[in-house]
Coordinates of C-alpha atoms in Angstrom, one line a residue:
Chain A
X1 CA 0.0 0.0 0.0
X2 CA 1.6 3.3 -0.8
X3 CA 1.7 6.2 1.5
X4 CA -1.1 8.2 -0.3
X5 CA -3.4 5.2 0.1
X6 CA -2.5 4.6 3.3
X7 CA -3.6 8.2 4.7
X8 CA -6.9 8.2 2.5
X9 CA -7.4 5.0 4.1
X10 CA -6.7 6.6 7.7
X11 CA -9.0 9.6 6.6
X12 CA -12.1 7.4 5.5
X13 CA -11.7 5.4 8.6
X14 CA -11.5 8.1 11.1
X15 CA -14.5 9.8 8.9
X16 CA -16.7 6.9 9.1
X17 CA -16.8 6.4 5.4
X18 CA -15.8 2.8 5.1
X19 CA -18.1 -0.1 5.0
X20 CA -18.2 -2.5 7.7
X21 CA -16.0 -5.3 6.3
X22 CA -13.2 -2.5 5.3
X23 CA -13.5 -1.0 8.5
X24 CA -13.0 -3.9 10.4
X25 CA -10.0 -5.0 8.3
X26 CA -8.4 -1.7 8.8
X27 CA -9.0 -1.6 12.8
X28 CA -6.9 -4.8 12.8
X29 CA -4.3 -2.9 11.2
X30 CA -4.5 0.1 13.8
X31 CA -3.9 -2.3 16.5
X32 CA -0.6 -3.4 15.3
X33 CA 0.1 0.2 14.1
X34 CA 1.6 2.9 16.7
X35 CA 1.7 5.7 14.3
X36 CA -1.8 5.1 12.9
X37 CA -3.2 4.8 16.5
X38 CA -1.4 8.4 17.4
X39 CA -2.8 10.2 14.6
X40 CA -6.3 9.1 15.0
X41 CA -5.8 10.1 18.8
X42 CA -4.6 13.5 17.5
X43 CA -7.7 13.9 15.2
X44 CA -9.8 12.8 17.6
X45 CA -8.7 15.5 19.9
X46 CA -9.4 17.9 17.1
X47 CA -13.0 17.0 16.5
X48 CA -13.6 16.7 20.2
X49 CA -13.3 20.5 20.1
X50 CA -14.8 21.6 17.0
X51 CA -17.9 19.2 18.0
X52 CA -18.1 21.4 20.9
X53 CA -18.2 24.5 18.5
X54 CA -21.4 25.5 16.8
X55 CA -21.8 28.3 14.6
X56 CA -23.3 31.4 16.7
X57 CA -26.7 31.9 16.1
X58 CA -27.8 35.6 15.2
X59 CA -30.7 37.3 17.2
X60 CA -34.1 35.5 16.5
X61 CA -35.5 38.9 15.0
X62 CA -33.0 38.6 11.8
X63 CA -34.4 35.1 11.3
X64 CA -37.7 36.2 11.6
X65 CA -37.2 39.0 8.6
X66 CA -34.9 36.8 6.7
X67 CA -37.7 35.3 4.5
X68 CA -39.4 39.0 3.8
X69 CA -35.9 40.2 2.8
X70 CA -35.1 37.4 0.8
X71 CA -38.7 37.7 -0.6
X72 CA -38.3 41.5 -1.4
X73 CA -34.9 41.1 -2.9
X74 CA -36.1 38.2 -5.1
X75 CA -39.4 40.8 -6.1
X76 CA -37.2 43.4 -7.2
X77 CA -34.8 41.1 -9.3
X78 CA -38.0 39.9 -11.0
X79 CA -39.4 43.3 -11.2
X80 CA -36.3 44.8 -12.7
X81 CA -36.1 42.2 -15.3
X82 CA -39.6 42.9 -16.6
X83 CA -39.1 46.6 -16.3
X84 CA -36.1 46.2 -18.5
X85 CA -37.8 43.9 -21.0
X86 CA -40.8 46.5 -21.2
X87 CA -38.6 49.4 -21.5
X88 CA -36.9 47.8 -24.5
X89 CA -40.2 47.0 -26.1
X90 CA -41.8 50.3 -25.4
X91 CA -38.7 52.1 -27.1
X92 CA -38.1 49.6 -30.0
X93 CA -42.0 50.5 -30.9
X94 CA -41.3 54.0 -30.4
X95 CA -38.3 54.1 -32.6
X96 CA -40.0 52.2 -35.0
X97 CA -42.8 54.7 -35.1
X98 CA -40.3 57.7 -35.2
X99 CA -38.7 56.3 -38.3
X100 CA -41.9 55.9 -40.3
X101 CA -43.2 59.1 -39.3
X102 CA -40.8 61.8 -37.9
X103 CA -42.9 64.9 -38.0
X104 CA -45.5 63.6 -35.9
X105 CA -43.6 62.1 -33.1
X106 CA -40.9 64.7 -32.1
X107 CA -41.7 64.8 -28.6
X108 CA -42.0 61.1 -28.3
X109 CA -38.6 60.8 -30.5
X110 CA -37.3 63.3 -27.7
X111 CA -38.6 61.0 -25.0
X112 CA -37.2 58.1 -26.7
X113 CA -33.5 59.7 -27.0
X114 CA -33.2 60.5 -23.5
X115 CA -34.3 57.2 -22.5
X116 CA -31.8 55.1 -24.7
X117 CA -29.1 57.7 -23.7
X118 CA -30.0 56.8 -19.8
X119 CA -30.2 53.4 -20.8
X120 CA -26.8 53.3 -22.3
X121 CA -25.0 55.0 -19.5
X122 CA -26.7 52.6 -17.2
X123 CA -25.4 49.5 -19.3
X124 CA -22.1 50.9 -19.7
X125 CA -21.6 51.6 -16.2
X126 CA -22.9 48.1 -15.0
X127 CA -20.7 46.7 -17.9
X128 CA -17.4 48.7 -16.6
X129 CA -17.9 47.3 -13.1
X130 CA -18.5 43.7 -14.5
X131 CA -15.2 44.1 -16.6
X132 CA -13.3 45.5 -13.4
X133 CA -14.4 42.7 -11.3
X134 CA -14.1 39.9 -13.8
X135 CA -10.3 40.8 -14.6
X136 CA -9.6 39.8 -10.7
X137 CA -12.3 37.3 -10.8
X138 CA -10.8 33.7 -10.9
X139 CA -14.3 32.0 -9.9
X140 CA -17.0 33.7 -12.0
X141 CA -17.2 30.5 -14.2
X142 CA -18.1 28.3 -11.2
X143 CA -20.9 30.7 -10.1
X144 CA -23.3 29.5 -12.2
X145 CA -22.0 25.9 -12.6
Chain B
X1 CA -34.5 16.2 6.5
X2 CA -34.4 12.5 4.8
X3 CA -33.6 12.5 1.5
X4 CA -37.0 11.4 0.0
X5 CA -38.7 14.3 1.8
X6 CA -36.2 16.8 0.4
X7 CA -36.6 15.4 -3.0
X8 CA -40.3 16.1 -2.6
X9 CA -39.7 19.7 -1.4
X10 CA -37.4 20.1 -4.3
X11 CA -39.6 18.6 -6.5
X12 CA -42.7 21.4 -5.2
X13 CA -39.9 24.1 -5.7
X14 CA -39.7 23.2 -9.4
X15 CA -43.1 23.7 -9.7
X16 CA -42.4 27.1 -8.5
X17 CA -44.6 26.6 -5.4
X18 CA -43.7 29.6 -3.6
X19 CA -44.7 27.7 0.1
X20 CA -42.2 25.0 -0.7
X21 CA -39.5 27.3 -1.6
X22 CA -40.2 29.0 1.6
X23 CA -39.6 26.0 3.5
X24 CA -36.4 25.2 1.8
X25 CA -35.0 28.8 2.5
X26 CA -36.3 28.2 6.6
X27 CA -34.8 25.1 6.5
X28 CA -31.3 25.7 5.0
X29 CA -30.8 29.7 6.1
X30 CA -28.9 29.1 9.2
X31 CA -26.4 26.8 7.5
X32 CA -26.3 29.0 4.4
X33 CA -25.3 32.0 6.7
X34 CA -22.8 30.0 8.4
X35 CA -21.0 28.8 5.5
X36 CA -21.0 32.3 3.7
X37 CA -19.5 33.5 7.1
X38 CA -16.9 31.0 7.0
X39 CA -15.5 32.9 3.9
X40 CA -16.7 36.6 4.9
X41 CA -16.3 36.7 8.5
X42 CA -19.0 39.7 8.0
X43 CA -22.5 39.0 9.4
X44 CA -23.9 41.6 7.1
X45 CA -22.0 40.5 3.6
X46 CA -22.8 36.6 5.1
X47 CA -26.8 37.0 5.2
X48 CA -26.9 39.0 1.9
X49 CA -24.4 36.3 0.1
X50 CA -26.8 33.8 1.6
X51 CA -30.3 35.3 0.2
X52 CA -28.2 36.0 -2.7
X53 CA -27.8 32.2 -3.3
X54 CA -31.3 31.5 -2.8
X55 CA -32.3 33.7 -5.3
X56 CA -29.7 32.2 -7.7
X57 CA -31.4 28.7 -6.4
X58 CA -34.9 29.8 -7.1
X59 CA -33.7 30.9 -10.7
X60 CA -31.9 27.8 -11.8
X61 CA -34.2 25.3 -9.8
X62 CA -35.2 23.7 -13.0
X63 CA -31.7 23.0 -14.0
X64 CA -31.0 21.2 -10.6
X65 CA -30.6 17.7 -11.2
X66 CA -33.3 15.2 -9.6
X67 CA -32.1 13.0 -7.0
X68 CA -28.9 15.3 -6.5
X69 CA -28.3 16.2 -3.0
X70 CA -29.4 20.0 -2.5
X71 CA -26.7 21.0 0.1
X72 CA -23.5 20.6 -1.8
X73 CA -25.3 22.9 -4.6
X74 CA -26.4 25.7 -2.2
X75 CA -22.8 25.7 -0.9
X76 CA -21.0 25.9 -4.0
X77 CA -23.0 28.8 -5.0
X78 CA -22.5 30.3 -2.0
X79 CA -18.7 29.5 -1.9
X80 CA -18.3 31.2 -5.4
X81 CA -20.5 33.8 -4.5
X82 CA -18.6 34.7 -1.4
X83 CA -15.1 34.2 -3.3
X84 CA -16.5 36.8 -6.1
X85 CA -17.4 39.2 -3.2
X86 CA -14.2 39.1 -1.5
X87 CA -12.3 39.7 -4.8
X88 CA -14.6 42.7 -5.6
X89 CA -13.8 44.1 -2.0
X90 CA -10.3 43.5 -2.6
X91 CA -10.2 45.2 -5.7
X92 CA -12.0 48.2 -4.4
X93 CA -9.6 48.0 -1.1
X94 CA -12.6 47.5 1.3
X95 CA -11.3 45.0 3.2
X96 CA -7.9 43.8 4.6
X97 CA -6.4 40.5 3.3
X98 CA -5.6 40.1 7.1
X99 CA -9.1 41.2 8.4
X100 CA -9.5 40.5 11.9
X101 CA -11.1 37.0 12.8
X102 CA -14.6 37.8 14.2
X103 CA -14.5 35.8 17.5
X104 CA -17.7 35.7 18.4
X105 CA -18.8 33.5 15.2
X106 CA -19.1 30.5 17.5
X107 CA -20.8 29.5 20.7
X108 CA -19.3 26.8 23.0
X109 CA -21.6 23.5 23.5
X110 CA -21.2 23.1 26.9
X111 CA -23.2 22.3 29.9
X112 CA -20.3 22.8 32.3
X113 CA -20.8 24.9 34.9
X114 CA -17.4 25.5 35.8
X115 CA -16.1 29.1 35.0
X116 CA -12.4 27.9 34.7
X117 CA -13.0 25.0 32.9
X118 CA -15.4 27.1 30.4
X119 CA -13.0 29.7 30.0
X120 CA -10.3 26.9 29.4
X121 CA -12.4 25.5 26.8
X122 CA -13.3 29.2 25.3
X123 CA -9.7 29.8 24.8
X124 CA -8.8 26.4 23.1
X125 CA -12.0 26.9 20.8
X126 CA -10.5 30.5 20.0
X127 CA -7.2 28.9 19.2
X128 CA -8.6 26.1 17.1
X129 CA -10.6 28.8 15.2
X130 CA -7.7 30.9 14.5
X131 CA -5.8 27.9 13.2
X132 CA -8.3 27.0 10.8
X133 CA -8.4 30.2 9.6
X134 CA -4.8 30.5 9.1
X135 CA -5.1 27.3 6.8
X136 CA -4.6 27.8 3.1
X137 CA -8.4 28.1 1.5
X138 CA -8.2 24.8 0.0
X139 CA -7.2 22.9 3.2
X140 CA -9.6 25.5 5.3
X141 CA -13.0 24.8 3.0
X142 CA -12.7 21.0 3.5
X143 CA -12.2 21.3 7.3
X144 CA -15.0 23.7 7.6
X145 CA -17.3 21.4 5.6
X146 CA -16.6 18.3 7.5
X147 CA -16.2 19.5 11.0
X148 CA -18.9 21.8 11.0
X149 CA -21.3 21.2 8.4
X150 CA -20.7 17.3 8.7
X151 CA -21.0 16.8 4.7
X152 CA -19.8 13.4 3.7
X153 CA -16.7 13.0 1.2
X154 CA -18.9 12.9 -1.9
X155 CA -20.9 16.0 -0.8
X156 CA -17.8 17.9 -0.2
X157 CA -16.4 17.0 -3.4
X158 CA -19.3 18.2 -5.2
X159 CA -19.2 21.4 -3.4
X160 CA -15.8 22.4 -4.2
X161 CA -15.7 20.8 -7.4
X162 CA -12.8 18.3 -6.6
X163 CA -12.6 14.1 -6.8
X164 CA -13.3 12.6 -3.6
X165 CA -9.6 11.3 -3.2
X166 CA -8.6 14.6 -3.3
X167 CA -11.0 15.9 -0.6
X168 CA -9.5 12.8 1.7
X169 CA -6.0 13.9 0.8
X170 CA -6.7 17.7 1.4
X171 CA -8.5 16.8 5.0
X172 CA -5.4 14.7 5.9
X173 CA -2.8 17.5 5.2
X174 CA -5.2 20.0 6.6
X175 CA -5.6 18.1 9.8
X176 CA -1.8 17.5 10.0
X177 CA -1.0 21.4 9.7
X178 CA -3.6 21.8 12.5
X179 CA -2.1 19.5 14.7
X180 CA 1.4 20.9 14.5
X181 CA -0.2 24.3 15.0
X182 CA -2.1 23.5 17.8
X183 CA 0.2 20.9 19.4
X184 CA 0.4 22.9 22.5
X185 CA -3.6 22.9 23.4
X186 CA -4.6 19.5 22.0

């Protein structure tokens, strides 16, 4: 057995990841191996301490508000999506109307230009921020995995 | 929650049943927060990231493979969101790499009424947590997932995106490093 195989077996034994037969077989080895026994003892001491630690709970009021806060965020993300899609459809339609009848829709045309310029600035701003983050971001491809 | 009950709940979530989704969020919110906190060490950021992760889950629930365990998927999303936030904050210089550890993160599970014993255990706990935080990211995450969230090797492998053999190897090396650094207290 290579050292790597041995260390993996030791981990699987300690973390209870072995089936009964394999566990019994490895237990026999441990009884005859001082270094394995010493290492298991050290790991047990560590586990004893970590088992006595648990994540400190936040005040109950935080958890009571958690769902509402989450739901609001979810709702806003859906609302923003619908708003953007709606604005794009409306602007597309207005542009079409302005092109086919420029004289009649000067005021609408002005509104379209302002809205589109506003969108373009927002889009470029968000895009620039994303690019800045992504340049230093090794994990982006894993997020949507 | 047993696997079958979780599968039923996930199935209802796939049908965009908001009641089922709320049950899922209520079930995992504390674990999600705790796991995010282990990366971010900031309560507000950890709460925000855990909620962002649930939003991602909601949006991508249709793509979640049936029969797959939910927790590794949720944790992998939290991990990646947390790392992205850390990178973003670093690039904006909002946080220091050597950010002080939040020692109030852990409660001691102890029914001992002896104050000296409690103090001693508290000090040991603080040193263990500090030693874990000082591990390299790849070692720290497997220790946290195993020791504080009790994930199986398969679940850790899914969460981190590495083979099970690498999980064992990282756990082994992480524990050896902890043994060395905590020799005086363990």
